[in-house]
Coordinates of C-alpha atoms in Angstrom, one line a residue:
Chain U
M1 CA 0.0 0.0 0.0
T2 CA 1.4 3.5 -0.8
A3 CA 2.0 6.0 1.9
A4 CA -0.8 8.2 0.3
K5 CA -3.4 5.4 0.7
E6 CA -2.2 4.6 4.1
A7 CA -2.6 8.2 5.2
R8 CA -6.1 8.5 3.7
L9 CA -7.2 5.3 5.5
A10 CA -5.8 6.7 8.8
M11 CA -7.9 9.9 8.1
R12 CA -10.9 7.8 7.2
S13 CA -10.8 5.9 10.5
G14 CA -10.3 9.1 12.5
Q15 CA -6.8 8.3 13.6
W16 CA -5.3 11.2 11.6
T17 CA -7.0 14.5 12.2
G18 CA -3.9 16.8 12.0
P19 CA -2.5 18.9 9.1
T20 CA -1.1 17.3 5.9
K21 CA 1.4 20.2 5.3
H22 CA 4.9 18.7 4.9
K23 CA 3.4 15.2 5.4
V24 CA 3.3 12.2 3.1
P25 CA 6.3 13.3 1.0
G26 CA 6.3 12.7 -2.7
F27 CA 2.5 12.9 -3.1
V28 CA 0.5 15.8 -4.6
K29 CA -1.9 17.6 -2.3
C30 CA -5.2 19.2 -3.4
N31 CA -7.6 21.6 -1.8
L32 CA -11.3 20.6 -1.7
V33 CA -14.4 22.7 -2.4
V34 CA -17.9 21.1 -2.3
L35 CA -20.9 23.0 -3.6
S36 CA -24.4 22.1 -4.6
Q37 CA -25.0 21.6 -8.3
A38 CA -26.8 24.9 -8.6
Y39 CA -23.5 26.6 -8.1
A40 CA -21.2 24.2 -9.9
Y41 CA -21.3 25.6 -13.4
D42 CA -20.6 29.2 -12.5
F43 CA -17.9 28.1 -10.0
L44 CA -16.2 25.8 -12.6
V45 CA -16.2 28.7 -15.2
Y46 CA -14.8 30.9 -12.5
C47 CA -11.9 28.5 -12.0
V48 CA -11.3 28.1 -15.7
R49 CA -11.2 31.9 -16.1
N50 CA -8.7 32.2 -13.2
P51 CA -6.3 29.2 -13.7
K52 CA -3.5 30.5 -11.6
P53 CA -5.3 30.8 -8.3
C54 CA -7.9 28.1 -9.2
P55 CA -6.2 25.3 -11.1
I56 CA -8.8 22.4 -11.3
V57 CA -7.3 19.0 -10.9
E58 CA -10.6 17.1 -10.8
V59 CA -14.3 17.7 -10.9
C60 CA -16.4 14.7 -9.6
D61 CA -19.8 13.9 -10.9
A62 CA -22.7 15.3 -9.0
G63 CA -23.4 13.1 -5.9
D64 CA -20.2 11.1 -6.4
P65 CA -17.8 11.5 -3.5
H66 CA -15.1 9.3 -5.1
S67 CA -12.0 10.7 -6.8
K68 CA -11.4 8.9 -10.1
A69 CA -8.6 10.8 -11.6
C70 CA -6.2 11.3 -8.7
A71 CA -7.0 8.8 -5.9
R72 CA -8.8 5.7 -6.9
G73 CA -11.0 4.4 -4.1
A74 CA -10.8 7.5 -2.0
D75 CA -13.9 8.9 -0.4
L76 CA -13.9 12.6 -0.2
R77 CA -16.4 12.6 2.6
T78 CA -14.1 10.8 5.0
D79 CA -10.6 10.8 3.6
L80 CA -9.4 14.3 4.5
P81 CA -8.2 14.9 8.1
K82 CA -10.4 17.9 8.8
Y83 CA -13.1 19.9 7.0
A84 CA -14.3 23.4 7.3
V85 CA -18.1 23.9 6.9
Y86 CA -19.7 27.2 5.9
R87 CA -23.4 28.0 5.9
R88 CA -24.3 31.2 4.1
G89 CA -20.7 32.2 4.2
V90 CA -20.3 31.7 8.0
R91 CA -17.9 29.0 9.3
E92 CA -19.3 26.4 11.6
G93 CA -17.3 24.0 13.8
D94 CA -14.8 21.9 11.8
R95 CA -15.5 18.2 11.3
T96 CA -13.5 15.0 10.5
D97 CA -16.3 13.5 8.4
I98 CA -18.9 15.1 6.2
T99 CA -21.0 12.0 5.3
D100 CA -24.1 13.4 6.8
L101 CA -23.8 16.7 4.9
W102 CA -23.3 15.0 1.5
S103 CA -26.2 14.7 -0.9
N104 CA -26.9 13.6 -4.5
D105 CA -26.6 17.2 -5.3
S106 CA -23.0 17.7 -4.0
V107 CA -20.2 18.4 -6.4
A108 CA -16.6 18.0 -5.3
F109 CA -13.8 20.1 -6.9
L110 CA -10.2 19.2 -6.3
I111 CA -7.9 22.2 -6.8
G112 CA -4.2 22.0 -7.0
S113 CA -2.4 23.1 -3.8
G114 CA 0.8 25.1 -3.7
M115 CA 2.0 22.8 -1.0
T116 CA 2.9 20.5 -3.9
F117 CA 6.0 22.4 -4.8
D118 CA 7.4 22.9 -1.3
E119 CA 9.2 19.7 -1.5
P120 CA 10.8 20.1 -5.0
L121 CA 11.8 23.7 -4.0
E122 CA 13.6 22.3 -1.0
R123 CA 15.4 19.7 -3.1
A124 CA 16.4 22.5 -5.5
G125 CA 18.1 24.4 -2.7
V126 CA 15.3 26.8 -1.6
P127 CA 14.8 25.8 2.1
K128 CA 11.4 25.4 3.8
M129 CA 10.4 28.8 5.0
Q130 CA 7.7 30.9 6.5
T131 CA 4.8 31.7 4.2
W132 CA 2.3 34.6 4.4
V133 CA -1.2 34.6 2.9
L134 CA -2.2 38.1 1.7
A135 CA -5.1 39.8 0.0
T136 CA -4.3 41.9 -3.1
T137 CA -6.1 44.5 -5.2
I138 CA -5.9 42.3 -8.3
E139 CA -9.4 41.5 -9.4
T140 CA -10.1 38.0 -10.6
V141 CA -12.3 37.5 -13.7
A142 CA -15.9 37.0 -12.5
S143 CA -18.3 34.2 -13.4
G144 CA -22.0 34.6 -12.4
Q145 CA -22.0 35.4 -8.7
F146 CA -18.3 34.4 -8.2
H147 CA -15.8 37.2 -8.1
G148 CA -13.3 38.9 -5.8
P149 CA -9.7 39.8 -5.3
M150 CA -6.8 37.4 -5.8
V151 CA -5.3 36.1 -2.6
V152 CA -1.6 35.3 -2.8
T153 CA 1.0 33.3 -0.9
M154 CA 4.3 35.2 -0.2
R155 CA 7.7 33.8 0.6
L156 CA 10.9 35.8 1.3
M157 CA 14.0 34.6 -0.4
T158 CA 17.3 35.7 -2.0
P159 CA 17.2 36.9 -5.6
A160 CA 19.1 33.7 -6.6
Q161 CA 16.5 31.6 -4.9
A162 CA 13.7 33.6 -6.6
V163 CA 15.1 32.7 -10.0
I164 CA 15.2 29.0 -9.1
A165 CA 11.6 29.3 -7.7
C166 CA 10.4 30.9 -11.0
Q167 CA 12.0 28.1 -13.0
L168 CA 10.9 25.3 -10.8
T169 CA 7.3 26.3 -10.1
S170 CA 6.7 27.0 -13.8
R171 CA 6.8 23.2 -14.1
F172 CA 3.7 22.9 -11.9
P173 CA 1.0 24.8 -13.8
Q174 CA -1.8 22.9 -12.1
Y175 CA -0.4 23.8 -8.7
H176 CA -0.4 27.6 -9.1
G177 CA 2.6 27.6 -11.4
A178 CA 5.1 30.4 -11.7
P179 CA 4.9 33.4 -9.3
I180 CA 2.5 36.2 -10.3
H181 CA 4.8 38.9 -8.9
L182 CA 8.3 39.6 -7.5
G183 CA 9.4 42.5 -5.3
D184 CA 7.3 45.4 -4.1
P185 CA 4.1 44.3 -2.4
N186 CA 2.4 47.6 -3.0
T187 CA 2.4 46.9 -6.8
I188 CA -0.3 44.3 -6.2
G189 CA -1.9 46.0 -3.2
A190 CA -0.6 43.4 -0.7
N191 CA -0.5 44.8 2.9
L192 CA 2.3 43.0 4.8
A193 CA 1.0 44.6 8.1
Q194 CA -2.3 42.8 7.7
P195 CA -1.8 39.3 6.4
I196 CA -4.6 36.8 6.4
V197 CA -2.2 34.1 7.6
G198 CA 1.3 34.7 9.1
P199 CA 2.8 37.4 11.4
P200 CA 2.5 41.1 10.5
L201 CA 5.7 42.3 8.8
N202 CA 6.9 45.9 8.9
T203 CA 10.0 45.8 6.8
I204 CA 11.5 43.4 4.3
P205 CA 14.9 42.1 5.6
D206 CA 17.9 43.3 3.6
G207 CA 18.8 41.2 0.6
M208 CA 15.5 39.4 0.6
M209 CA 12.9 39.5 -2.1
P210 CA 9.2 38.9 -1.7
V211 CA 7.9 36.3 -4.2
F212 CA 4.1 36.0 -4.7
W213 CA 2.1 33.0 -5.9
A214 CA -1.6 32.9 -6.7
C215 CA -3.2 31.1 -3.8
G216 CA -6.0 28.5 -3.5
V217 CA -7.7 30.6 -0.8
T218 CA -8.9 32.8 -3.8
P219 CA -11.7 30.4 -5.0
Q220 CA -12.7 29.6 -1.5
Q221 CA -13.1 33.3 -0.7
A222 CA -15.0 33.9 -4.0
A223 CA -17.3 31.0 -3.2
L224 CA -17.9 32.3 0.4
A225 CA -18.6 35.8 -0.8
S226 CA -21.6 34.5 -2.7
K227 CA -22.9 33.0 0.6
P228 CA -24.0 29.6 -0.6
E229 CA -26.4 27.7 1.6
L230 CA -23.7 25.2 2.2
M231 CA -20.0 25.1 1.2
I232 CA -17.5 22.5 2.5
S233 CA -13.7 22.8 2.1
H234 CA -10.6 21.2 3.6
A235 CA -9.7 22.9 6.9
P236 CA -6.7 25.2 6.2
A237 CA -3.4 23.1 5.9
H238 CA -5.5 19.9 6.0
S239 CA -5.5 19.2 2.2
F240 CA -6.4 16.0 0.4
V241 CA -3.5 13.6 -0.2
T242 CA -3.7 12.2 -3.8
D243 CA -2.0 9.2 -5.4
L244 CA -0.3 11.5 -7.9
R245 CA 3.4 11.6 -7.5
I246 CA 5.1 15.0 -7.5
D247 CA 8.0 13.8 -9.6
E248 CA 5.6 12.5 -12.3
I249 CA 3.3 15.6 -12.7
C250 CA 6.0 18.3 -12.9
T251 CA 5.6 18.9 -16.6
P252 CA 2.8 20.8 -18.4
Chain Z
M1 CA -4.5 48.2 -35.5
T2 CA -2.9 44.8 -35.0
A3 CA -2.8 42.2 -37.8
A4 CA -5.1 40.0 -35.7
K5 CA -7.8 42.7 -35.4
E6 CA -7.4 43.6 -39.1
A7 CA -7.9 39.9 -40.0
R8 CA -11.0 39.6 -37.9
L9 CA -12.5 42.7 -39.4
A10 CA -11.9 41.3 -42.9
M11 CA -13.7 38.2 -41.8
R12 CA -16.5 40.1 -40.3
S13 CA -17.1 42.1 -43.5
G14 CA -17.0 38.9 -45.5
Q15 CA -13.8 39.7 -47.4
W16 CA -11.8 36.9 -45.8
T17 CA -13.5 33.5 -46.0
G18 CA -10.4 31.3 -46.4
P19 CA -8.4 29.3 -43.9
T20 CA -6.4 30.8 -41.1
K21 CA -3.8 28.1 -41.0
H22 CA -0.3 29.6 -41.4
K23 CA -1.9 33.1 -41.6
V24 CA -1.6 36.1 -39.3
P25 CA 1.8 35.0 -38.0
G26 CA 2.6 35.7 -34.3
F27 CA -1.0 35.4 -33.1
V28 CA -2.6 32.5 -31.2
K29 CA -5.4 30.6 -32.9
C30 CA -8.4 29.0 -31.2
N31 CA -11.0 26.4 -32.1
L32 CA -14.6 27.3 -31.5
V33 CA -17.4 25.2 -30.1
V34 CA -20.9 26.7 -29.5
L35 CA -23.5 24.7 -27.7
S36 CA -26.7 25.5 -25.8
Q37 CA -26.6 26.1 -22.1
A38 CA -28.2 22.7 -21.4
Y39 CA -25.0 21.0 -22.7
A40 CA -22.5 23.5 -21.4
Y41 CA -21.7 22.2 -17.9
D42 CA -21.1 18.6 -19.0
F43 CA -19.1 19.7 -22.0
L44 CA -16.9 22.0 -19.8
V45 CA -16.3 19.2 -17.3
Y46 CA -15.4 17.0 -20.3
C47 CA -12.8 19.5 -21.3
V48 CA -11.4 19.9 -17.8
R49 CA -11.1 16.1 -17.5
N50 CA -9.3 15.9 -20.8
P51 CA -7.0 18.9 -20.8
K52 CA -4.6 17.6 -23.5
P53 CA -7.1 17.3 -26.3
C54 CA -9.5 19.9 -24.9
P55 CA -7.5 22.9 -23.5
I56 CA -10.0 25.6 -22.6
V57 CA -8.8 29.1 -23.3
E58 CA -12.0 30.9 -22.7
V59 CA -15.7 30.2 -21.9
C60 CA -18.0 33.1 -22.7
D61 CA -21.1 33.9 -20.6
A62 CA -24.3 32.3 -21.9
G63 CA -25.7 34.5 -24.7
D64 CA -22.6 36.6 -24.9
P65 CA -20.8 36.3 -28.3
H66 CA -17.9 38.5 -27.3
S67 CA -14.5 37.2 -26.3
K68 CA -13.2 39.1 -23.3
A69 CA -10.1 37.2 -22.4
C70 CA -8.4 36.8 -25.7
A71 CA -9.8 39.2 -28.3
R72 CA -11.4 42.4 -26.9
G73 CA -14.2 43.6 -29.2
A74 CA -14.3 40.4 -31.2
D75 CA -17.7 39.0 -32.1
L76 CA -17.6 35.2 -32.4
R77 CA -20.8 35.2 -34.6
T78 CA -19.0 37.0 -37.4
D79 CA -15.3 37.1 -36.8
L80 CA -14.3 33.7 -38.0
P81 CA -13.8 33.1 -41.7
K82 CA -16.0 30.0 -41.9
Y83 CA -18.3 28.0 -39.6
A84 CA -19.4 24.4 -39.6
V85 CA -23.0 23.9 -38.5
Y86 CA -24.2 20.5 -37.2
R87 CA -27.9 19.6 -36.4
R88 CA -28.3 16.5 -34.3
G89 CA -24.7 15.5 -35.3
V90 CA -25.2 16.0 -39.1
R91 CA -23.2 18.7 -40.9
E92 CA -25.1 21.3 -42.8
G93 CA -23.7 23.8 -45.3
D94 CA -20.9 26.0 -44.0
R95 CA -21.5 29.7 -43.2
T96 CA -19.5 32.8 -42.9
D97 CA -21.8 34.3 -40.3
I98 CA -23.9 32.6 -37.6
T99 CA -25.7 35.7 -36.2
D100 CA -29.1 34.2 -37.0
L101 CA -28.3 30.9 -35.2
W102 CA -27.2 32.7 -32.1
S103 CA -29.5 32.9 -29.1
N104 CA -29.5 34.0 -25.4
D105 CA -28.8 30.4 -24.6
S106 CA -25.7 29.9 -26.7
V107 CA -22.4 29.3 -24.9
A108 CA -19.1 29.8 -26.8
F109 CA -16.0 27.8 -25.9
L110 CA -12.6 28.7 -27.3
I111 CA -10.2 25.8 -27.3
G112 CA -6.5 26.1 -27.9
S113 CA -5.4 25.1 -31.4
G114 CA -2.2 23.2 -32.2
M115 CA -1.7 25.5 -35.1
T116 CA -0.3 27.8 -32.4
F117 CA 3.0 26.0 -32.2
D118 CA 3.6 25.5 -35.9
E119 CA 5.3 28.8 -36.1
P120 CA 7.7 28.4 -33.1
L121 CA 8.5 24.9 -34.2
E122 CA 9.6 26.3 -37.6
R123 CA 11.7 28.9 -35.9
A124 CA 13.3 26.2 -33.8
G125 CA 14.4 24.3 -36.9
V126 CA 11.5 21.9 -37.4
P127 CA 10.2 22.8 -40.8
K128 CA 6.5 23.1 -41.8
M129 CA 5.3 19.7 -42.7
Q130 CA 2.4 17.5 -43.6
T131 CA 0.1 16.6 -40.7
W132 CA -2.3 13.7 -40.4
V133 CA -5.4 13.6 -38.2
L134 CA -6.0 10.1 -36.8
A135 CA -8.5 8.3 -34.6
T136 CA -7.0 6.2 -31.7
T137 CA -8.2 3.6 -29.3
I138 CA -7.3 5.8 -26.3
E139 CA -10.6 6.5 -24.5
T140 CA -11.1 10.0 -23.1
V141 CA -12.6 10.5 -19.6
A142 CA -16.4 10.8 -20.0
S143 CA -18.6 13.6 -18.6
G144 CA -22.4 13.1 -18.8
Q145 CA -23.2 12.3 -22.4
F146 CA -19.8 13.4 -23.7
H147 CA -17.2 10.6 -24.3
G148 CA -15.3 9.0 -27.1
P149 CA -11.8 8.2 -28.4
M150 CA -8.9 10.7 -28.4
V151 CA -8.1 12.1 -31.9
V152 CA -4.5 12.9 -32.6
T153 CA -2.5 15.0 -35.0
M154 CA 0.6 13.2 -36.3
R155 CA 3.8 14.7 -37.8
L156 CA 6.8 12.7 -39.2
M157 CA 10.2 14.0 -38.2
T158 CA 13.7 13.0 -37.4
P159 CA 14.4 11.9 -33.8
A160 CA 16.5 15.0 -33.3
Q161 CA 13.5 17.1 -34.4
A162 CA 11.2 15.0 -32.2
V163 CA 13.3 16.0 -29.2
I164 CA 13.0 19.7 -30.0
A165 CA 9.3 19.3 -30.6
C166 CA 8.8 17.7 -27.1
Q167 CA 10.8 20.5 -25.5
L168 CA 9.1 23.3 -27.4
T169 CA 5.5 22.1 -27.3
S170 CA 5.7 21.5 -23.6
R171 CA 5.8 25.3 -23.3
F172 CA 2.3 25.5 -24.8
P173 CA 0.1 23.5 -22.3
Q174 CA -3.0 25.3 -23.4
Y175 CA -2.4 24.4 -27.0
H176 CA -2.2 20.6 -26.6
G177 CA 1.3 20.8 -25.0
A178 CA 3.8 18.0 -25.3
P179 CA 3.2 15.0 -27.6
I180 CA 1.1 12.1 -26.1
H181 CA 3.1 9.5 -28.0
L182 CA 6.2 8.9 -30.1
G183 CA 6.9 6.0 -32.5
D184 CA 4.7 3.0 -33.2
P185 CA 1.2 4.1 -34.2
N186 CA -0.2 0.7 -33.2
T187 CA 0.5 1.4 -29.6
I188 CA -2.3 3.9 -29.5
G189 CA -4.4 2.2 -32.1
A190 CA -3.8 4.8 -34.8
N191 CA -4.4 3.4 -38.3
L192 CA -2.2 5.2 -40.9
A193 CA -4.1 3.6 -43.7
Q194 CA -7.3 5.4 -42.7
P195 CA -6.6 8.9 -41.5
I196 CA -9.4 11.3 -40.8
V197 CA -7.3 14.0 -42.6
G198 CA -4.3 13.5 -44.8
P199 CA -3.2 10.9 -47.4
P200 CA -3.2 7.2 -46.4
L201 CA 0.3 6.1 -45.4
N202 CA 1.5 2.5 -45.8
T203 CA 5.1 2.7 -44.5
I204 CA 7.0 5.2 -42.3
P205 CA 9.9 6.5 -44.3
D206 CA 13.3 5.4 -43.0
G207 CA 14.8 7.6 -40.3
M208 CA 11.5 9.3 -39.6
M209 CA 9.6 9.1 -36.3
P210 CA 5.9 9.6 -36.0
V211 CA 5.1 12.2 -33.3
F212 CA 1.5 12.4 -32.0
W213 CA -0.3 15.3 -30.3
A214 CA -3.8 15.3 -28.7
C215 CA -6.0 17.1 -31.2
G216 CA -8.9 19.6 -30.9
V217 CA -11.0 17.4 -33.2
T218 CA -11.5 15.3 -30.0
P219 CA -14.0 17.5 -28.2
Q220 CA -15.8 18.3 -31.4
Q221 CA -16.3 14.6 -32.1
A222 CA -17.4 14.0 -28.5
A223 CA -19.9 16.8 -28.8
L224 CA -21.2 15.5 -32.1
A225 CA -21.6 11.9 -30.9
S226 CA -24.1 13.2 -28.4
K227 CA -26.1 14.7 -31.3
P228 CA -27.0 18.0 -29.8
E229 CA -29.9 19.9 -31.5
L230 CA -27.4 22.5 -32.7
M231 CA -23.6 22.7 -32.5
I232 CA -21.5 25.3 -34.3
S233 CA -17.8 25.1 -34.7
H234 CA -15.1 26.8 -36.8
A235 CA -14.8 25.0 -40.2
P236 CA -11.7 22.9 -40.2
A237 CA -8.5 25.0 -40.7
H238 CA -10.6 28.2 -40.2
S239 CA -9.8 28.9 -36.6
F240 CA -10.4 32.0 -34.6
V241 CA -7.5 34.5 -34.6
T242 CA -7.0 35.9 -31.1
D243 CA -5.1 38.9 -29.8
L244 CA -2.8 36.7 -27.8
R245 CA 0.8 36.7 -29.0
I246 CA 2.5 33.4 -29.4
D247 CA 5.7 34.6 -27.9
E248 CA 3.9 35.8 -24.8
I249 CA 1.9 32.8 -23.9
C250 CA 4.6 30.2 -24.3
T251 CA 5.0 29.5 -20.6
P252 CA 2.7 27.6 -18.2

């Protein structure tokens, strides 16, 4: 049995409820969004129109909680360690199982996670580092009721590391791909004093360059802003572990 | 005015009704599929599930014939040189204008065309050459009523050219990207004696290697097999000329 399948079964049985970040090395992670069918078309078009923040890896059939393309046999209702549940845009208590919330009308979207390139970056000499999640003033392309600003992930690195990061993440287009910006945060309206995730930052350390990637929080925020009756996602940092191997998907 | 816009206006006015293949150098070409909204969700999921043959460049809003992402101001009802019209899967006479067939219910999909990389291939030393369009026995991933075998484009080249072609077309993931196969056509069930387009071929010339790319005829055939009341596409080789510049989109 692969480490990915083993991890999912531990999640299914309730033994594993912690984060998947930096866990199960070698396997691609995906973010989950579950919406009812009434929202599915506009949400899918939103993702297609904004491929950098919303790279779709799989869309399941309505009512079908099983991933076919990236994790055969997985059940998306039980095989993530923790889920966030939102009703009309308000977050309820997290859960480790969403079987009772699932219906014939539920559509699961798996969206590539930037976590996927953490490991290859490290192997390429860019060490694991603090990340910040920041709002920007870049507007995404709307679809139906879905719209909103792009959210980005920022890392601070040397210019030499930034070059390697551009080269390497370009090879992962379904996992946010190349950075969307380098350097001055103000250019994209990112306010380092008020990050969504990460410690406030007043100055950029000398010799370090901010590097910004489109972030999977973008489609989640766009979905929430439309206040759907029910939306389910992975809890932050508790992404779905697929059977896809990072070293096999790193080409367009 | 750019050459792309000039070309589209000539098509709009009816002056240009011929092919766009190898015309308007420097600009990206897209294939067009128009379906009614009832088919749009399943067709879009089909494309997302099969990104190599069906790379979506743009989905227009229902009823809106204007491209926003890749050709501002273009009208998809008039700005292609020639359209193929299919009723319940049967092709009618071609047209140069589909304004009278358009309704509030029409959804236009622009799908990346492999024509896009002909030019950079030539610049990289792989000369313009005969192409064949072939059916294969590779099944695409179904979505609703949409399913069917992958159709491929084949070129014959030297092994050295094939390496360049792999490298170069990898940089165009939204335009079919890297080849799906090299070498023996039988491996993918392609019958060179019975191509869909191109002269029958009994033997592969010495020193030449067949190189196969996923082809945009795939989604068209999948759509036709479901016999929609009305489907409109570009007439073969009469693709839509966008404002996107080939040299600017050649990264993931």
